[in-house]
mmCIF file of C-alpha atoms in Angstrom:
data_model
loop_
_atom_site.group_PDB
_atom_site.id
_atom_site.type_symbol
_atom_site.label_atom_id
_atom_site.label_comp_id
_atom_site.label_asym_id
_atom_site.label_seq_id
_atom_site.Cartn_x
_atom_site.Cartn_y
_atom_site.Cartn_z
ATOM 1 C CA MET A 1 -11.741 27.814 -77.592
ATOM 2 C CA ILE A 2 -8.040 28.106 -78.330
ATOM 3 C CA TYR A 3 -8.688 27.638 -82.058
ATOM 4 C CA ALA A 4 -11.355 30.359 -81.967
ATOM 5 C CA HIS A 5 -8.842 32.801 -80.475
ATOM 6 C CA TRP A 6 -6.310 31.843 -83.163
ATOM 7 C CA GLU A 7 -8.695 32.340 -86.079
ATOM 8 C CA GLY A 8 -10.267 35.488 -84.671
ATOM 9 C CA PHE A 9 -6.928 37.088 -83.928
ATOM 10 C CA VAL A 10 -5.460 36.415 -87.363
ATOM 11 C CA LYS A 11 -8.607 37.576 -89.170
ATOM 12 C CA SER A 12 -8.979 40.756 -87.101
ATOM 13 C CA SER A 13 -5.297 41.659 -87.267
ATOM 14 C CA ALA A 14 -5.179 41.062 -91.024
ATOM 15 C CA ASP A 15 -8.354 43.108 -91.542
ATOM 16 C CA TYR A 16 -6.986 46.031 -89.524
ATOM 17 C CA TYR A 17 -3.649 45.945 -91.337
ATOM 18 C CA LEU A 18 -5.355 45.882 -94.714
ATOM 19 C CA GLU A 19 -7.548 48.806 -93.657
ATOM 20 C CA PHE A 20 -4.421 50.672 -92.489
ATOM 21 C CA VAL A 21 -2.753 50.135 -95.865
ATOM 22 C CA ALA A 22 -5.919 51.157 -97.722
ATOM 23 C CA MET A 23 -5.984 54.444 -95.766
ATOM 24 C CA GLN A 24 -2.449 55.361 -96.877
ATOM 25 C CA GLY A 25 -3.682 56.687 -100.237
ATOM 26 C CA MET A 26 -0.884 55.003 -102.156
ATOM 27 C CA LYS A 27 -0.347 55.396 -105.874
ATOM 28 C CA MET A 28 -0.290 52.394 -108.141
ATOM 29 C CA ASN A 29 3.442 52.801 -108.740
ATOM 30 C CA GLU A 30 4.175 53.155 -105.010
ATOM 31 C CA ILE A 31 2.424 50.150 -103.510
ATOM 32 C CA HIS A 32 3.652 46.589 -103.027
ATOM 33 C CA SER A 33 2.321 44.182 -105.633
ATOM 34 C CA SER A 34 0.382 42.138 -103.061
ATOM 35 C CA PHE A 35 -1.903 45.131 -102.464
ATOM 36 C CA LEU A 36 -1.912 46.106 -106.107
ATOM 37 C CA SER A 37 -3.226 42.614 -106.866
ATOM 38 C CA LEU A 38 -6.143 43.231 -104.491
ATOM 39 C CA TYR A 39 -6.945 46.440 -106.330
ATOM 40 C CA PHE A 40 -6.862 44.764 -109.736
ATOM 41 C CA LYS A 41 -8.791 41.746 -108.513
ATOM 42 C CA ASN A 42 -11.555 44.059 -107.335
ATOM 43 C CA GLN A 43 -11.513 45.963 -110.640
ATOM 44 C CA ILE A 44 -11.848 42.699 -112.584
ATOM 45 C CA LEU A 45 -14.726 41.584 -110.378
ATOM 46 C CA LEU A 46 -16.482 44.922 -110.909
ATOM 47 C CA GLY A 47 -15.993 44.559 -114.658
ATOM 48 C CA GLU A 48 -17.408 41.034 -114.655
ATOM 49 C CA LYS A 49 -20.347 42.080 -112.491
ATOM 50 C CA SER A 50 -21.275 45.069 -114.656
ATOM 51 C CA ASN A 51 -20.858 43.161 -117.909
ATOM 52 C CA LYS A 52 -19.991 46.481 -119.596
ATOM 53 C CA ASN A 53 -17.047 46.878 -121.913
ATOM 54 C CA SER A 54 -16.587 50.459 -120.726
ATOM 55 C CA VAL A 55 -15.736 49.239 -117.217
ATOM 56 C CA MET A 56 -13.135 46.831 -118.591
ATOM 57 C CA ILE A 57 -11.718 49.541 -120.849
ATOM 58 C CA ASP A 58 -11.256 51.779 -117.792
ATOM 59 C CA PHE A 59 -9.521 48.875 -116.085
ATOM 60 C CA CYS A 60 -7.202 48.333 -119.057
ATOM 61 C CA ASP A 61 -6.409 52.047 -119.203
ATOM 62 C CA SER A 62 -5.479 52.014 -115.528
ATOM 63 C CA LEU A 63 -3.192 49.046 -116.148
ATOM 64 C CA VAL A 64 -1.361 50.773 -118.946
ATOM 65 C CA SER A 65 -1.224 54.458 -118.117
ATOM 66 C CA ASN A 66 -2.225 55.349 -114.589
ATOM 67 C CA SER A 67 0.749 54.264 -112.530
ATOM 68 C CA ASP A 68 0.729 57.557 -110.619
ATOM 69 C CA LYS A 69 -2.991 57.298 -109.820
ATOM 70 C CA VAL A 70 -3.991 56.924 -106.167
ATOM 71 C CA ILE A 71 -5.810 53.626 -105.895
ATOM 72 C CA LYS A 72 -8.622 52.600 -103.622
ATOM 73 C CA ILE A 73 -7.940 49.216 -102.075
ATOM 74 C CA THR A 74 -10.989 47.329 -100.938
ATOM 75 C CA HIS A 75 -10.366 46.101 -97.420
ATOM 76 C CA LYS A 76 -13.757 44.834 -96.295
ATOM 77 C CA ASN A 77 -14.457 41.121 -96.665
ATOM 78 C CA VAL A 78 -11.063 40.481 -98.272
ATOM 79 C CA ILE A 79 -9.463 38.306 -95.609
ATOM 80 C CA ASN A 80 -11.194 34.948 -95.562
ATOM 81 C CA THR A 81 -10.213 32.159 -93.179
ATOM 82 C CA HIS A 82 -12.773 29.826 -94.777
ATOM 83 C CA ASP A 83 -13.781 28.918 -91.195
ATOM 84 C CA ASN A 84 -10.754 26.647 -91.225
ATOM 85 C CA LEU A 85 -7.527 28.556 -90.616
ATOM 86 C CA ASN A 86 -5.094 25.812 -91.547
ATOM 87 C CA SER A 87 -1.528 26.380 -92.715
ATOM 88 C CA LYS A 88 -2.492 26.712 -96.401
ATOM 89 C CA VAL A 89 -5.092 29.387 -95.656
ATOM 90 C CA LEU A 90 -2.606 31.152 -93.361
ATOM 91 C CA VAL A 91 0.012 31.226 -96.130
ATOM 92 C CA GLU A 92 -2.522 32.771 -98.535
ATOM 93 C CA ILE A 93 -3.368 35.454 -95.970
ATOM 94 C CA LEU A 94 0.326 36.196 -95.412
ATOM 95 C CA ILE A 95 0.935 36.455 -99.169
ATOM 96 C CA CYS A 96 -2.129 38.693 -99.562
ATOM 97 C CA LEU A 97 -0.652 41.061 -96.961
ATOM 98 C CA GLY A 98 2.896 40.887 -98.328
ATOM 99 C CA LEU A 99 4.138 39.241 -95.108
ATOM 100 C CA ASP A 100 6.871 36.661 -94.600
ATOM 101 C CA THR A 101 5.558 33.095 -94.853
ATOM 102 C CA GLU A 102 8.773 31.535 -93.540
ATOM 103 C CA ALA A 103 8.008 32.579 -89.969
ATOM 104 C CA PHE A 104 5.342 29.837 -89.775
ATOM 105 C CA GLU A 105 6.963 27.019 -91.757
ATOM 106 C CA THR A 106 7.927 25.082 -88.637
ATOM 107 C CA LYS A 107 4.377 25.452 -87.262
ATOM 108 C CA HIS A 108 2.405 24.030 -90.205
ATOM 109 C CA LYS A 109 2.029 20.556 -88.681
ATOM 110 C CA PHE A 110 1.021 22.016 -85.334
ATOM 111 C CA ILE A 111 -1.570 24.289 -86.930
ATOM 112 C CA ASP A 112 -3.010 21.545 -89.133
ATOM 113 C CA ARG A 113 -2.963 18.647 -86.669
ATOM 114 C CA SER A 114 -2.973 19.934 -83.114
ATOM 115 C CA LEU A 115 -5.203 22.904 -83.731
ATOM 116 C CA VAL A 116 -7.395 22.638 -86.831
ATOM 117 C CA ALA A 117 -7.891 18.861 -87.047
ATOM 118 C CA ARG A 118 -8.634 18.637 -83.339
ATOM 119 C CA ARG A 119 -11.052 21.573 -83.529
ATOM 120 C CA ASN A 120 -12.807 20.012 -86.530
ATOM 121 C CA ASN A 121 -13.130 16.650 -84.763
ATOM 122 C CA ILE A 122 -14.721 18.296 -81.731
ATOM 123 C CA ALA A 123 -16.960 20.524 -83.887
ATOM 124 C CA HIS A 124 -18.227 17.452 -85.748
ATOM 125 C CA GLY A 125 -19.129 15.587 -82.580
ATOM 126 C CA ASN A 126 -16.113 13.322 -82.207
ATOM 127 C CA TYR A 127 -14.681 12.727 -78.767
ATOM 128 C CA GLU A 128 -11.212 14.173 -78.255
ATOM 129 C CA LYS A 129 -9.423 13.385 -75.057
ATOM 130 C CA VAL A 130 -7.095 16.205 -74.090
ATOM 131 C CA ASP A 131 -5.088 16.152 -70.918
ATOM 132 C CA GLU A 132 -4.282 19.302 -68.990
ATOM 133 C CA GLU A 133 -0.564 19.257 -69.762
ATOM 134 C CA GLU A 134 -1.204 18.866 -73.486
ATOM 135 C CA MET A 135 -3.756 21.693 -73.379
ATOM 136 C CA GLU A 136 -1.208 24.010 -71.765
ATOM 137 C CA GLU A 137 1.298 23.179 -74.525
ATOM 138 C CA VAL A 138 -1.279 23.907 -77.242
ATOM 139 C CA LYS A 139 -2.204 27.183 -75.526
ATOM 140 C CA ARG A 140 1.443 28.207 -75.206
ATOM 141 C CA THR A 141 2.158 27.442 -78.862
ATOM 142 C CA VAL A 142 -0.946 29.273 -80.102
ATOM 143 C CA ILE A 143 0.003 32.353 -78.104
ATOM 144 C CA GLU A 144 3.501 32.109 -79.588
ATOM 145 C CA ILE A 145 2.245 31.955 -83.186
ATOM 146 C CA MET A 146 -0.262 34.742 -82.548
ATOM 147 C CA GLU A 147 2.584 36.892 -81.237
ATOM 148 C CA THR A 148 4.616 36.038 -84.341
ATOM 149 C CA PHE A 149 1.718 37.136 -86.552
ATOM 150 C CA ARG A 150 1.288 40.333 -84.545
ATOM 151 C CA THR A 151 5.001 41.118 -84.818
ATOM 152 C CA LEU A 152 4.960 40.585 -88.587
ATOM 153 C CA VAL A 153 2.010 42.964 -88.978
ATOM 154 C CA GLU A 154 3.451 45.587 -86.638
ATOM 155 C CA ASN A 155 6.847 45.511 -88.348
ATOM 156 C CA ALA A 156 5.277 45.687 -91.808
ATOM 157 C CA ALA A 157 3.214 48.718 -90.786
ATOM 158 C CA THR A 158 6.078 50.478 -88.994
ATOM 159 C CA GLU A 159 8.616 49.795 -91.739
ATOM 160 C CA LYS A 160 6.088 50.595 -94.500
ATOM 161 C CA ARG A 161 6.605 47.259 -96.219
ATOM 162 C CA PHE A 162 3.331 47.878 -98.038
ATOM 163 C CA ALA A 163 5.224 50.358 -100.212
ATOM 164 C CA ARG A 164 7.311 49.431 -103.198
ATOM 165 C CA PRO A 165 10.918 50.482 -102.627
ATOM 166 C CA ALA A 166 11.643 53.680 -104.565
ATOM 167 C CA GLY A 167 13.119 53.150 -107.982
ATOM 168 C CA LYS A 168 12.445 49.414 -108.077
ATOM 169 C CA PRO A 169 10.393 47.973 -110.908
ATOM 170 C CA LEU A 170 7.253 46.043 -109.971
ATOM 171 C CA ALA A 171 8.733 42.570 -110.526
ATOM 172 C CA GLU A 172 11.854 43.311 -108.500
ATOM 173 C CA ALA A 173 9.967 45.059 -105.682
ATOM 174 C CA ALA A 174 7.597 42.116 -105.252
ATOM 175 C CA ALA A 175 10.443 39.702 -104.554
#
């Protein structure tokens, strides 16, 4: 149950933040490269799916000359926990959203061992003995890391970290 809250919270929060950023109507030259990558990834997928050169030409034109064009960021079905929100998947989600990955570095072992591995063992029919004191510690830590995630998202939204700082080139702004 605790794992389910963890995964659901991260997925929902990330989805809502991505939707919030998508609704900002940012131009290609204004938006942080993490979101720009989502836009281009979607454009490449559309080009592959259509199998038309004209679609890829439009994509190439937008790469080269449309930096002041308002882009449409796809936000539905982008965040994927792979039904296994371990530390590696979490880091990918954080990077996708342009959020700080360092905030969770000390929690990787907890996430992978105490949360995900234990959840997987139970889900696959293995017996896991958990005492009440240990369960309270897991619950407390999960609430703590959920609050950390929430704070990162709230701060990023409030401080408009989804935007590229004015006057900074793409490579420098992404750092």
